[in-house]
Coordinates of C-alpha atoms in Angstrom, one line a residue:
M1 CA 86.2 25.7 -41.1
I2 CA 83.4 23.1 -41.6
V3 CA 80.2 24.4 -39.9
K4 CA 78.4 22.1 -37.6
M5 CA 74.9 21.1 -38.8
K6 CA 71.7 20.2 -37.1
D7 CA 69.3 17.5 -38.4
V8 CA 65.9 19.3 -38.5
T9 CA 62.4 18.0 -39.0
L10 CA 59.8 20.7 -39.9
L11 CA 56.1 19.9 -39.3
C12 CA 53.2 21.9 -40.6
L13 CA 49.5 21.4 -41.5
E14 CA 49.1 19.4 -44.7
R15 CA 47.0 22.1 -46.3
D16 CA 49.7 24.7 -45.6
R17 CA 52.6 22.8 -47.0
S18 CA 53.0 25.0 -50.1
A19 CA 52.9 28.2 -48.0
A20 CA 55.4 26.6 -45.6
L21 CA 57.8 25.8 -48.4
E22 CA 57.5 29.3 -49.8
A23 CA 58.5 30.8 -46.5
L24 CA 61.3 28.2 -46.1
R25 CA 62.6 29.1 -49.5
D26 CA 62.6 32.8 -48.6
L27 CA 64.6 31.9 -45.5
G28 CA 67.2 29.9 -47.5
V29 CA 68.9 27.9 -44.7
M30 CA 67.7 24.3 -45.0
H31 CA 69.4 21.7 -47.1
V32 CA 66.4 19.4 -47.8
K33 CA 66.8 15.7 -47.3
L34 CA 64.4 13.9 -49.6
L35 CA 63.5 10.4 -48.2
G36 CA 63.2 8.8 -51.6
R37 CA 62.5 9.4 -55.3
V38 CA 59.6 11.8 -55.8
D39 CA 57.1 10.6 -58.5
S40 CA 54.3 13.0 -59.3
P41 CA 52.9 14.5 -62.4
D42 CA 54.3 17.9 -61.6
V43 CA 57.8 16.6 -61.0
A44 CA 57.7 14.5 -64.2
G45 CA 56.4 17.4 -66.3
L46 CA 59.0 19.9 -65.0
T47 CA 61.8 17.4 -65.5
A48 CA 60.7 16.9 -69.1
K49 CA 60.6 20.7 -69.5
I50 CA 64.1 21.1 -68.3
A51 CA 65.4 18.3 -70.5
N52 CA 63.7 19.9 -73.6
T53 CA 65.0 23.3 -72.7
V54 CA 68.5 22.1 -72.5
K55 CA 68.2 20.2 -75.7
V56 CA 66.8 23.2 -77.6
Y57 CA 69.4 25.5 -76.1
N58 CA 72.3 23.3 -77.0
I59 CA 71.0 22.8 -80.6
L60 CA 70.0 26.4 -81.3
S61 CA 73.1 28.0 -79.7
G62 CA 75.3 25.8 -81.8
R63 CA 73.8 27.2 -85.1
G64 CA 76.0 30.3 -84.8
V65 CA 73.4 32.7 -86.1
S66 CA 73.9 36.4 -85.4
G67 CA 71.5 39.2 -85.6
T68 CA 68.7 41.0 -83.8
P69 CA 65.6 39.0 -82.6
G70 CA 62.5 40.0 -84.4
K71 CA 59.1 39.4 -82.7
A72 CA 59.6 38.5 -79.0
V73 CA 58.8 34.8 -78.4
E74 CA 57.9 33.4 -75.0
P75 CA 60.5 30.9 -73.9
E76 CA 57.9 28.1 -73.5
Q77 CA 56.6 28.8 -77.0
L78 CA 60.1 28.9 -78.3
V79 CA 60.9 25.5 -76.9
S80 CA 57.6 24.1 -78.2
D81 CA 58.1 25.5 -81.7
A82 CA 61.8 24.4 -81.8
L83 CA 61.0 20.9 -80.8
R84 CA 58.2 20.7 -83.4
Y85 CA 60.6 22.0 -86.1
L86 CA 63.4 19.7 -85.0
D87 CA 61.1 16.7 -85.0
E88 CA 59.9 17.6 -88.5
E89 CA 63.5 18.2 -89.6
A90 CA 64.5 14.7 -88.4
L91 CA 61.4 13.2 -90.2
V92 CA 62.2 15.0 -93.5
E93 CA 65.9 14.2 -93.2
K94 CA 65.0 10.5 -92.8
Q95 CA 62.7 10.8 -95.8
R96 CA 65.4 12.4 -97.8
E97 CA 67.9 9.6 -97.0
N98 CA 65.3 7.0 -98.2
L99 CA 64.8 8.9 -101.4
L100 CA 68.5 9.0 -102.0
R101 CA 68.7 5.3 -101.6
E102 CA 65.8 4.8 -104.0
I103 CA 67.4 7.1 -106.6
E104 CA 70.7 5.3 -106.3
K105 CA 68.8 2.0 -107.1
L106 CA 67.1 3.6 -110.2
E107 CA 69.9 5.6 -111.7
P108 CA 71.5 2.7 -113.5
W109 CA 68.2 2.0 -115.3
G110 CA 67.5 5.5 -116.4
D111 CA 64.2 7.4 -116.2
F112 CA 61.2 5.2 -117.0
E113 CA 57.6 4.7 -115.8
P114 CA 57.2 1.5 -113.7
E115 CA 53.6 1.4 -115.2
L116 CA 55.2 0.4 -118.5
L117 CA 56.6 -2.8 -116.9
R118 CA 53.2 -3.7 -115.5
K119 CA 51.6 -3.3 -118.9
L120 CA 54.2 -5.5 -120.6
R121 CA 53.7 -8.2 -118.0
A122 CA 50.0 -7.9 -118.3
S123 CA 50.3 -8.4 -122.1
G124 CA 52.0 -11.8 -121.6
L125 CA 55.6 -10.8 -121.8
H126 CA 57.9 -11.8 -118.9
V127 CA 60.3 -9.0 -118.1
C128 CA 63.1 -9.2 -115.5
L129 CA 65.4 -6.4 -114.6
C130 CA 68.6 -8.0 -113.3
S131 CA 72.2 -7.2 -112.2
A132 CA 75.4 -9.3 -112.1
F133 CA 79.1 -8.8 -111.6
R134 CA 81.1 -7.9 -114.7
S135 CA 83.1 -11.1 -114.4
D136 CA 80.0 -13.3 -114.1
F137 CA 77.9 -11.7 -116.8
P138 CA 79.5 -13.3 -119.8
K139 CA 79.3 -16.7 -118.2
M140 CA 75.5 -16.5 -117.5
T141 CA 73.1 -18.7 -119.4
F142 CA 69.6 -17.5 -120.3
P143 CA 66.3 -19.4 -121.2
E144 CA 66.0 -20.3 -124.9
G145 CA 64.2 -17.5 -126.9
A146 CA 64.9 -14.9 -124.2
S147 CA 66.1 -11.4 -125.3
V148 CA 68.9 -10.0 -123.2
T149 CA 69.6 -6.2 -123.3
E150 CA 72.4 -4.6 -121.4
I151 CA 71.2 -1.3 -119.9
S152 CA 74.3 0.1 -118.2
R153 CA 77.4 -0.6 -116.3
K154 CA 78.4 0.9 -112.9
G155 CA 81.5 0.0 -111.0
N156 CA 81.7 -3.8 -111.0
D157 CA 78.0 -4.3 -111.8
V158 CA 76.2 -4.9 -115.1
Y159 CA 72.5 -4.0 -115.3
F160 CA 70.5 -5.8 -118.0
A161 CA 66.9 -6.6 -118.9
V162 CA 65.7 -10.1 -119.9
V163 CA 62.4 -10.4 -121.9
S164 CA 60.8 -13.7 -122.8
Q165 CA 57.4 -15.1 -123.7
Q166 CA 58.1 -18.0 -121.4
P167 CA 58.1 -17.7 -117.6
L168 CA 61.4 -16.7 -116.1
D169 CA 63.0 -17.6 -112.7
P170 CA 63.8 -14.3 -111.0
A171 CA 66.1 -15.9 -108.4
E172 CA 68.2 -17.6 -111.1
L173 CA 68.6 -14.3 -113.1
H174 CA 69.3 -12.2 -110.0
E175 CA 66.3 -9.9 -110.5
V176 CA 66.6 -6.6 -108.6
S177 CA 63.8 -4.9 -106.6
L178 CA 63.1 -1.4 -107.8
P179 CA 60.8 1.4 -106.5
D180 CA 57.3 1.8 -107.9
V181 CA 58.0 5.5 -108.7
S182 CA 59.9 6.9 -111.7
L183 CA 63.4 8.5 -111.3
S184 CA 62.1 11.9 -112.2
K185 CA 59.3 11.8 -109.6
L186 CA 61.8 10.7 -106.9
R187 CA 64.1 13.6 -107.8
E188 CA 61.1 15.9 -107.6
Q189 CA 60.3 14.6 -104.2
L190 CA 64.0 15.0 -103.2
G191 CA 63.8 18.6 -104.3
E192 CA 60.7 19.1 -102.1
C193 CA 62.5 17.7 -99.1
G194 CA 65.5 20.0 -99.7
R195 CA 63.2 23.0 -99.9
R196 CA 61.3 22.0 -96.7
L197 CA 64.6 21.5 -94.9
S198 CA 65.7 24.9 -96.0
D199 CA 62.4 26.4 -94.7
I200 CA 62.8 24.6 -91.4
G201 CA 66.4 25.8 -91.1
K202 CA 65.3 29.4 -91.6
Q203 CA 62.6 29.0 -88.8
L204 CA 65.2 27.5 -86.5
D205 CA 67.7 30.3 -87.3
A206 CA 65.0 32.8 -86.4
L207 CA 64.3 31.1 -83.1
S208 CA 68.0 30.8 -82.3
L209 CA 68.2 34.7 -82.1
S210 CA 66.1 34.5 -78.9
V211 CA 67.9 31.5 -77.4
S212 CA 69.4 33.6 -74.6
T213 CA 66.0 33.8 -73.0
L214 CA 66.2 30.1 -72.3
R215 CA 68.8 30.5 -69.6
A216 CA 66.5 32.4 -67.3
Y217 CA 63.6 30.1 -68.2
K218 CA 65.7 27.0 -67.3
E219 CA 66.6 28.5 -64.0
E220 CA 63.0 29.3 -63.2
T221 CA 61.9 25.8 -64.2
E222 CA 64.6 24.3 -62.0
Q223 CA 63.4 26.3 -59.1
A224 CA 59.9 25.2 -59.8
L225 CA 61.1 21.6 -60.0
E226 CA 62.9 21.9 -56.7
F227 CA 59.8 23.3 -55.1
A228 CA 57.6 20.5 -56.5
Q229 CA 60.1 17.8 -55.4
N230 CA 60.1 19.2 -51.8
R231 CA 56.4 19.7 -51.7
D232 CA 55.4 16.3 -53.2
G233 CA 58.2 14.7 -51.2
M234 CA 56.8 15.8 -47.8
V235 CA 55.6 12.9 -45.7
K236 CA 51.9 13.1 -44.8
E237 CA 50.5 11.7 -41.6
G238 CA 46.8 12.6 -41.5
E239 CA 46.5 16.4 -41.3
I240 CA 50.2 16.8 -40.7
A241 CA 53.0 17.0 -43.2
Y242 CA 56.7 17.1 -42.4
L243 CA 60.0 17.7 -44.2
Q244 CA 63.5 16.8 -43.1
G245 CA 66.8 18.5 -43.8
Y246 CA 70.0 20.0 -42.4
V247 CA 70.6 23.5 -41.1
P248 CA 73.9 25.1 -40.1
V249 CA 74.1 25.7 -36.4
P250 CA 74.4 29.6 -36.8
A251 CA 71.2 29.6 -38.8
V252 CA 69.1 27.5 -36.3
E253 CA 67.9 30.5 -34.4
K254 CA 66.8 32.2 -37.6
L255 CA 64.7 29.1 -38.4
R256 CA 63.2 29.0 -34.9
T257 CA 62.1 32.6 -35.2
E258 CA 60.4 31.9 -38.6
A259 CA 58.8 28.7 -37.1
L260 CA 57.2 30.7 -34.3
K261 CA 55.9 33.2 -36.9
Q262 CA 54.5 30.5 -39.3
G263 CA 53.2 28.1 -36.6
W264 CA 55.6 25.3 -37.5
A265 CA 56.8 22.6 -35.2
L266 CA 60.5 21.8 -35.2
R267 CA 62.5 18.8 -34.0
I268 CA 66.2 19.8 -33.9
E269 CA 68.9 17.2 -33.1
D270 CA 72.5 16.4 -33.9
P271 CA 73.0 14.2 -37.0
A272 CA 73.5 10.5 -36.4
G273 CA 77.0 9.3 -36.3
D274 CA 76.5 7.0 -39.3
D275 CA 74.5 9.6 -41.3
I276 CA 76.5 9.9 -44.6
R277 CA 74.0 12.4 -46.1
V278 CA 75.0 15.4 -43.9
P279 CA 76.1 18.2 -46.3
T280 CA 79.4 20.1 -45.9
C281 CA 79.1 23.9 -45.3
I282 CA 82.4 25.6 -45.2
S283 CA 82.9 29.0 -43.6
K284 CA 86.1 30.8 -44.5
P285 CA 87.3 34.4 -45.2
K286 CA 86.4 35.9 -48.5
W287 CA 90.0 36.0 -49.7
M288 CA 90.1 32.3 -49.5
N289 CA 87.2 31.9 -51.9
I290 CA 89.7 32.2 -54.8
I291 CA 90.5 28.5 -54.5
D292 CA 86.8 27.5 -54.8
P293 CA 86.9 27.2 -58.7
L294 CA 89.6 24.5 -58.3
F295 CA 87.3 22.4 -56.1
D296 CA 84.4 23.0 -58.4
F297 CA 86.5 22.0 -61.4
I298 CA 87.6 18.8 -59.7
G299 CA 84.2 18.1 -58.3
I300 CA 85.2 17.3 -54.8
A301 CA 84.2 18.5 -51.3
P302 CA 85.4 17.4 -47.9
G303 CA 83.1 15.2 -45.9
Y304 CA 81.1 16.6 -43.0
R305 CA 83.4 14.8 -40.5
E306 CA 86.6 15.7 -42.4
N307 CA 88.6 18.9 -42.3
D308 CA 88.7 22.0 -44.4
V309 CA 92.0 22.1 -46.2
S310 CA 91.4 25.1 -48.5
L311 CA 94.3 27.0 -47.0
F312 CA 96.8 24.2 -47.8
F313 CA 95.4 24.0 -51.4
L314 CA 95.7 27.8 -51.7
I315 CA 99.3 27.8 -50.7
A316 CA 100.5 24.7 -52.5
F317 CA 98.6 24.7 -55.8
P318 CA 100.0 28.0 -57.1
I319 CA 103.6 26.9 -56.2
F320 CA 103.0 23.6 -58.1
F321 CA 101.6 25.6 -61.0
G322 CA 104.5 27.9 -61.1
M323 CA 107.1 25.1 -61.1
L324 CA 105.3 23.0 -63.7
I325 CA 104.8 26.0 -66.2
G326 CA 107.8 27.9 -65.0
D327 CA 108.0 30.3 -67.9
F328 CA 108.0 34.1 -67.7
A329 CA 106.4 34.6 -71.2
Y330 CA 103.7 31.9 -70.6
G331 CA 102.8 33.5 -67.3
V332 CA 102.5 36.9 -68.9
M333 CA 100.2 35.5 -71.6
F334 CA 98.1 33.8 -69.0
M335 CA 97.8 37.0 -67.0
A336 CA 97.0 39.1 -70.0
T337 CA 94.3 36.7 -71.1
A338 CA 92.9 36.8 -67.5
F339 CA 92.7 40.6 -67.5
L340 CA 91.2 40.7 -70.9
C341 CA 88.5 38.2 -69.9
K342 CA 87.9 40.2 -66.7
Y343 CA 87.1 43.1 -68.9
L344 CA 85.0 41.2 -71.4
F345 CA 83.0 39.3 -68.7
R346 CA 83.0 42.1 -66.1
K347 CA 79.2 41.8 -65.7
K348 CA 79.3 38.0 -65.1
E349 CA 79.8 37.3 -61.4
G350 CA 80.5 33.6 -62.1
A351 CA 83.7 34.5 -64.0
R352 CA 85.3 36.6 -61.2
L353 CA 86.8 33.9 -59.0
P354 CA 88.1 31.7 -61.8
L355 CA 89.9 34.7 -63.5
N356 CA 91.3 35.9 -60.1
L357 CA 92.7 32.4 -59.6
L358 CA 94.2 32.4 -63.1
I359 CA 95.9 35.8 -62.3
L360 CA 97.3 34.3 -59.1
L361 CA 98.6 31.2 -60.9
S362 CA 100.1 33.4 -63.7
A363 CA 102.0 35.4 -61.1
F364 CA 103.7 32.3 -59.8
S365 CA 104.6 31.2 -63.3
I366 CA 106.2 34.6 -63.9
V367 CA 108.1 34.5 -60.6
F368 CA 109.5 31.0 -61.3
G369 CA 110.3 32.0 -64.8
L370 CA 112.2 35.1 -63.6
L371 CA 114.1 33.1 -61.0
Q372 CA 115.3 30.5 -63.5
G373 CA 115.7 32.7 -66.5
S374 CA 113.1 30.7 -68.5
C375 CA 111.4 32.6 -71.3
L376 CA 110.0 30.8 -74.4
G377 CA 112.9 28.4 -74.3
L378 CA 115.3 31.2 -75.5
P379 CA 119.0 31.0 -74.6
R380 CA 119.7 32.9 -71.4
E381 CA 122.5 34.9 -73.1
I382 CA 120.1 36.8 -75.4
L383 CA 117.5 37.7 -72.7
P384 CA 117.5 41.2 -71.2
G385 CA 119.0 41.6 -67.8
P386 CA 115.9 41.2 -65.6
L387 CA 114.9 38.0 -67.5
K388 CA 118.2 36.2 -67.1
G389 CA 117.3 34.8 -63.7
L390 CA 119.4 34.3 -60.7
D391 CA 123.0 33.0 -61.4
F392 CA 122.7 30.8 -58.3
L393 CA 119.8 28.8 -60.1
A394 CA 120.3 29.4 -63.8
D395 CA 124.1 29.6 -64.1
P396 CA 125.8 28.4 -60.9
Q397 CA 129.4 28.8 -62.3
K398 CA 128.9 32.6 -62.4
S399 CA 127.6 32.7 -58.8
P400 CA 130.2 33.0 -56.1
A401 CA 127.8 31.6 -53.6
A402 CA 127.1 28.5 -55.8
C403 CA 130.9 28.1 -56.3
R404 CA 131.5 28.1 -52.6
L405 CA 128.8 25.6 -52.1
A406 CA 130.2 23.3 -54.8
E407 CA 133.6 23.5 -53.2
K408 CA 132.1 22.7 -49.8
L409 CA 130.1 19.7 -51.2
D410 CA 133.2 18.6 -53.1
I411 CA 131.6 19.1 -56.5
A412 CA 134.1 19.7 -59.3
N413 CA 131.9 21.6 -61.7
P414 CA 129.5 24.2 -60.2
M415 CA 127.2 23.7 -63.2
D416 CA 126.3 20.3 -61.8
L417 CA 124.4 22.3 -59.2
K418 CA 122.0 23.8 -61.7
D419 CA 119.3 21.1 -61.5
K420 CA 120.3 20.0 -58.0
F421 CA 118.8 23.1 -56.4
I422 CA 115.4 22.5 -58.0
Q423 CA 115.5 18.8 -57.0
W424 CA 116.4 19.7 -53.4
F425 CA 113.5 22.3 -53.4
C426 CA 111.1 19.6 -54.6
F427 CA 112.0 17.3 -51.8
L428 CA 111.8 20.2 -49.3
L429 CA 108.4 21.1 -50.6
A430 CA 107.3 17.5 -50.2
A431 CA 108.5 17.4 -46.6
L432 CA 106.8 20.7 -45.8
H433 CA 103.6 19.8 -47.6
L434 CA 103.1 16.3 -46.2
S435 CA 104.3 17.0 -42.7
S436 CA 102.0 20.0 -42.5
A437 CA 99.1 17.5 -43.3
R438 CA 100.2 15.3 -40.3
V439 CA 100.6 18.3 -37.9
F440 CA 97.2 19.6 -39.0
K441 CA 95.7 16.2 -38.4
T442 CA 97.2 16.1 -34.9
I443 CA 95.8 19.6 -34.0
A444 CA 92.4 18.8 -35.4
E445 CA 92.1 15.6 -33.3
I446 CA 94.1 16.8 -30.3
R447 CA 91.6 15.2 -27.9
N448 CA 92.3 11.7 -29.3
W449 CA 95.6 10.4 -27.9
R450 CA 96.2 8.3 -31.0
S451 CA 96.4 11.5 -33.0
W452 CA 99.9 12.0 -31.7
G453 CA 101.0 9.2 -34.0
N454 CA 100.6 11.8 -36.8
L455 CA 103.6 13.7 -35.3
G456 CA 105.5 10.4 -35.7
W457 CA 104.6 10.3 -39.3
A458 CA 105.8 13.9 -39.7
F459 CA 109.2 13.0 -38.2
L460 CA 109.3 10.0 -40.6
I461 CA 108.6 12.3 -43.6
W462 CA 111.5 14.6 -42.6
G463 CA 113.6 11.5 -42.3
N464 CA 112.6 10.6 -45.8
F465 CA 113.6 14.1 -46.9
F466 CA 117.1 13.7 -45.7
T467 CA 117.3 10.2 -47.2
A468 CA 116.1 11.3 -50.6
V469 CA 118.5 14.2 -50.7
N470 CA 121.4 11.9 -49.8
L471 CA 120.4 9.3 -52.4
I472 CA 119.5 11.6 -55.3
V473 CA 120.6 15.2 -54.9
F474 CA 123.8 15.6 -52.8
P475 CA 125.0 12.0 -52.0
G476 CA 126.9 11.8 -48.7
T477 CA 126.5 15.4 -47.8
F478 CA 123.7 15.4 -45.2
P479 CA 124.0 13.9 -41.7
L480 CA 122.5 10.4 -41.9
Y481 CA 122.4 10.2 -38.1
F482 CA 120.0 13.1 -38.1
A483 CA 117.7 11.2 -40.4
G484 CA 118.1 8.2 -38.2
T485 CA 117.1 10.2 -35.2
L486 CA 114.0 11.3 -37.0
Y487 CA 113.1 7.8 -38.0
G488 CA 113.6 6.5 -34.5
A489 CA 111.5 9.2 -32.8
G490 CA 108.8 8.8 -35.6
L491 CA 108.6 5.1 -35.4
L492 CA 108.4 5.2 -31.6
L493 CA 105.4 7.6 -31.7
I494 CA 103.7 5.6 -34.4
V495 CA 104.1 2.2 -32.6
V496 CA 102.9 3.6 -29.3
T497 CA 99.7 5.1 -30.8
I498 CA 98.9 2.7 -33.7
S499 CA 95.8 0.6 -33.8
G500 CA 95.9 -3.2 -34.3
E501 CA 94.4 -3.0 -37.8
A502 CA 96.8 -0.3 -39.0
A503 CA 99.8 -2.2 -37.5
L504 CA 99.4 -4.9 -40.1
N505 CA 99.9 -2.3 -42.9
L506 CA 102.7 -0.4 -41.1
P507 CA 105.6 -1.7 -43.3
F508 CA 103.7 -0.8 -46.5
S509 CA 102.7 2.6 -45.1
I510 CA 106.4 3.4 -44.2
V511 CA 107.5 2.5 -47.8
G512 CA 104.5 4.5 -49.1
S513 CA 105.5 7.6 -47.2
F514 CA 109.0 7.5 -48.7
V515 CA 107.4 7.1 -52.2
D516 CA 105.2 10.1 -51.5
V517 CA 108.2 12.2 -50.9
L518 CA 109.9 11.0 -54.0
S519 CA 106.8 11.7 -56.1
Y520 CA 107.4 15.4 -55.7
I521 CA 110.4 15.2 -58.1
R522 CA 107.7 15.2 -60.8
L523 CA 107.6 19.0 -60.4
F524 CA 111.2 19.2 -61.5
A525 CA 110.9 16.6 -64.3
V526 CA 107.7 18.0 -65.9
G527 CA 108.9 21.6 -65.6
L528 CA 112.3 20.7 -67.2
S529 CA 110.6 18.8 -70.0
G530 CA 108.6 22.0 -70.8
V531 CA 111.8 24.0 -71.1
Y532 CA 113.3 21.4 -73.5
V533 CA 110.2 21.2 -75.6
G534 CA 110.2 24.9 -76.1
T535 CA 113.9 25.0 -76.9
C536 CA 113.5 22.1 -79.4
F537 CA 110.7 23.9 -81.3
N538 CA 112.8 27.1 -81.4
N539 CA 115.7 25.1 -82.9
M540 CA 113.3 23.5 -85.4
G541 CA 112.2 27.0 -86.4
M542 CA 115.8 28.0 -86.9
M543 CA 116.4 24.9 -89.0
V544 CA 113.6 26.1 -91.3
L545 CA 115.2 29.5 -91.6
D546 CA 118.7 28.2 -92.1
S547 CA 117.6 25.7 -94.8
L548 CA 116.4 28.5 -97.2
P549 CA 118.7 30.8 -99.2
R550 CA 119.0 34.5 -98.4
Q551 CA 116.6 35.4 -101.2
L552 CA 113.8 33.5 -99.4
M553 CA 114.6 35.0 -95.9
V554 CA 111.1 36.4 -95.5
L555 CA 109.7 33.0 -96.2
G556 CA 112.2 31.5 -93.8
I557 CA 111.3 34.0 -91.0
A558 CA 107.6 33.2 -91.6
G559 CA 108.3 29.5 -91.3
L560 CA 110.3 30.1 -88.1
I561 CA 107.5 32.0 -86.5
L562 CA 104.9 29.4 -87.6
V563 CA 106.9 26.5 -86.1
A564 CA 107.7 28.4 -82.9
V565 CA 104.1 29.6 -82.4
C566 CA 102.6 26.1 -83.0
G567 CA 105.3 24.5 -80.9
H568 CA 104.8 26.8 -77.9
A569 CA 101.0 26.5 -78.2
L570 CA 101.4 22.8 -78.0
N571 CA 103.9 23.2 -75.1
I572 CA 101.3 25.4 -73.2
L573 CA 98.7 22.7 -73.7
L574 CA 101.1 20.0 -72.4
G575 CA 101.9 22.2 -69.4
I576 CA 98.2 22.7 -68.6
M577 CA 97.7 18.9 -68.8
G578 CA 100.7 18.5 -66.5
V579 CA 99.1 20.9 -64.0
L580 CA 95.8 18.9 -64.2
V581 CA 97.6 15.6 -63.7
H582 CA 100.4 16.4 -61.3
A583 CA 99.6 19.5 -59.3
I584 CA 96.1 18.3 -58.6
R585 CA 97.3 14.8 -57.8
L586 CA 99.8 16.0 -55.2
N587 CA 97.1 17.8 -53.4
T588 CA 94.2 15.3 -53.7
L589 CA 96.2 12.1 -53.4
E590 CA 99.5 12.4 -51.6
F591 CA 98.6 15.3 -49.3
S592 CA 95.0 14.1 -48.8
N593 CA 96.2 10.6 -47.8
H594 CA 98.4 12.0 -45.1
V595 CA 95.5 14.2 -43.8
E596 CA 93.3 11.1 -44.1
M597 CA 90.7 12.7 -46.4
Q598 CA 88.5 10.8 -48.8
W599 CA 86.6 13.7 -50.3
T600 CA 83.2 12.1 -49.7
G601 CA 81.4 15.3 -49.0
I602 CA 78.0 16.6 -50.3
K603 CA 78.1 20.3 -50.9
Y604 CA 75.6 22.3 -48.8
R605 CA 72.9 23.6 -51.1
P606 CA 70.1 25.3 -49.2
F607 CA 66.6 25.4 -50.5
A608 CA 66.5 29.0 -51.6
R609 CA 65.4 31.3 -54.4
E610 CA 68.8 32.1 -55.9
N611 CA 69.9 30.4 -59.1
K612 CA 72.4 27.6 -58.6
T613 CA 73.1 26.2 -62.0
E614 CA 73.7 27.2 -65.6
I615 CA 73.1 25.4 -68.9
Q616 CA 76.2 23.3 -69.7

């Protein structure tokens, strides 16, 4: 349930604004509404501190140094020292790159003192150090009386010196520009850069041992920044300063009590109808919090004037996950990983809900794998009894009930029913999922007579279910007159309650509702593709084994295992991608369209002392 909010303006004496904010932060009920960007020295300084802390944390934590920290370093000093070393490292690295370029220029000429060239030129000899392509060098012409000496060849270039008592044209001879330092001195400087980089690296490694202290430091700085933004963002009118924000209705009385104690003045009113900044505060039972990691991962929240659909997500998403993964062994691996992580991260509260959600999703994958006899793409015949699945789903020709149904539906081969049951279930799931959105929308807006049109759309969706089954799953086996009745009742309700603007799009909306029902067949298609991919990799592994003689059976078995493991790892990744694409889409697009949600919400984040973010 989305909690109703109040728009609150808090007024206090300007000189007491810091004390007022301290008390308000201790109270932890107001979502502060800043009226504009806050520009102040404190805010700018704290923002820079956070940016520097994140930069240092990301760099130092990536160095992968293990060990015990030596002398304790204050976080602020750690950041300062690390930034200084990083700046110096960048400077030395740039100097090193310049030296390498200079050395590359000098290497073809060997080690000589540039001072020698200057002395020769001062004595009246004209010396040009030149380069040319190998193909062009024999064709070159030089001034009469000039001495040409080839120094070296490198790649396609020839390096040579031209000496003459007459002036030379550097442009015509392709004279090269060389550093004013000898090759030996450049190499010496390069060595010094290497040693300095090594020293800087050791200093950074030593600092990285204390990098864990930066988490708490960042959180403290973020709290200080939030406080500074709210303090400096307060509007001042003479001796009075005021702050605006939103408070959940159940917490308003708590705020009033604190206001009487602190001597604040409050203006409490309902948010304006066009106020798009009202945050969304959701109140629900604790057991439903398990779905919160999904919303956090997607980064969505219902708008303040929308509805809380957490329960629908909690019911539908695990079913979608189970159908898309649909493998007993994969589910067991997911669950084992989740329990292992629960043990390893048992002290981290932030890991509890995501891991609980993974356990729930794994259970559904195990259940669907058991029902269909799907385990690592292995043939059903070699699986132990409990893993063979239900004959009704996995091998209909061995199921008396499936054979009777096939006879009733006039289907010659009961095996043709194998995939039909899953397809039928996909369309049934679509009808239940989408019609529940329409019924929920009707109940949520029961006071608006137009909301009854949602029941019409629910009837239409069930009509689409019967039509899809007749067209795709069991042609000619479902009563079309029943679907026609649903279409008629649905269209009547829709036409009676529809608005003028929506009427223009009615034909497209009707077609769209049928497409929405059809789109749930993706659960079958993606799940089936996962089974085939696993089977194909198993067969590829067997091909490796069969291609080798008996003497190399051990090598063949190793090849089989390698191909199977890599293949199933890839299949798991593809399955997870399928969940991210299809399971989330069916909830956030198809379902949300029918419940008319745009997910434009701003999450309620009260001004409080608790830490809210972690370094990413």
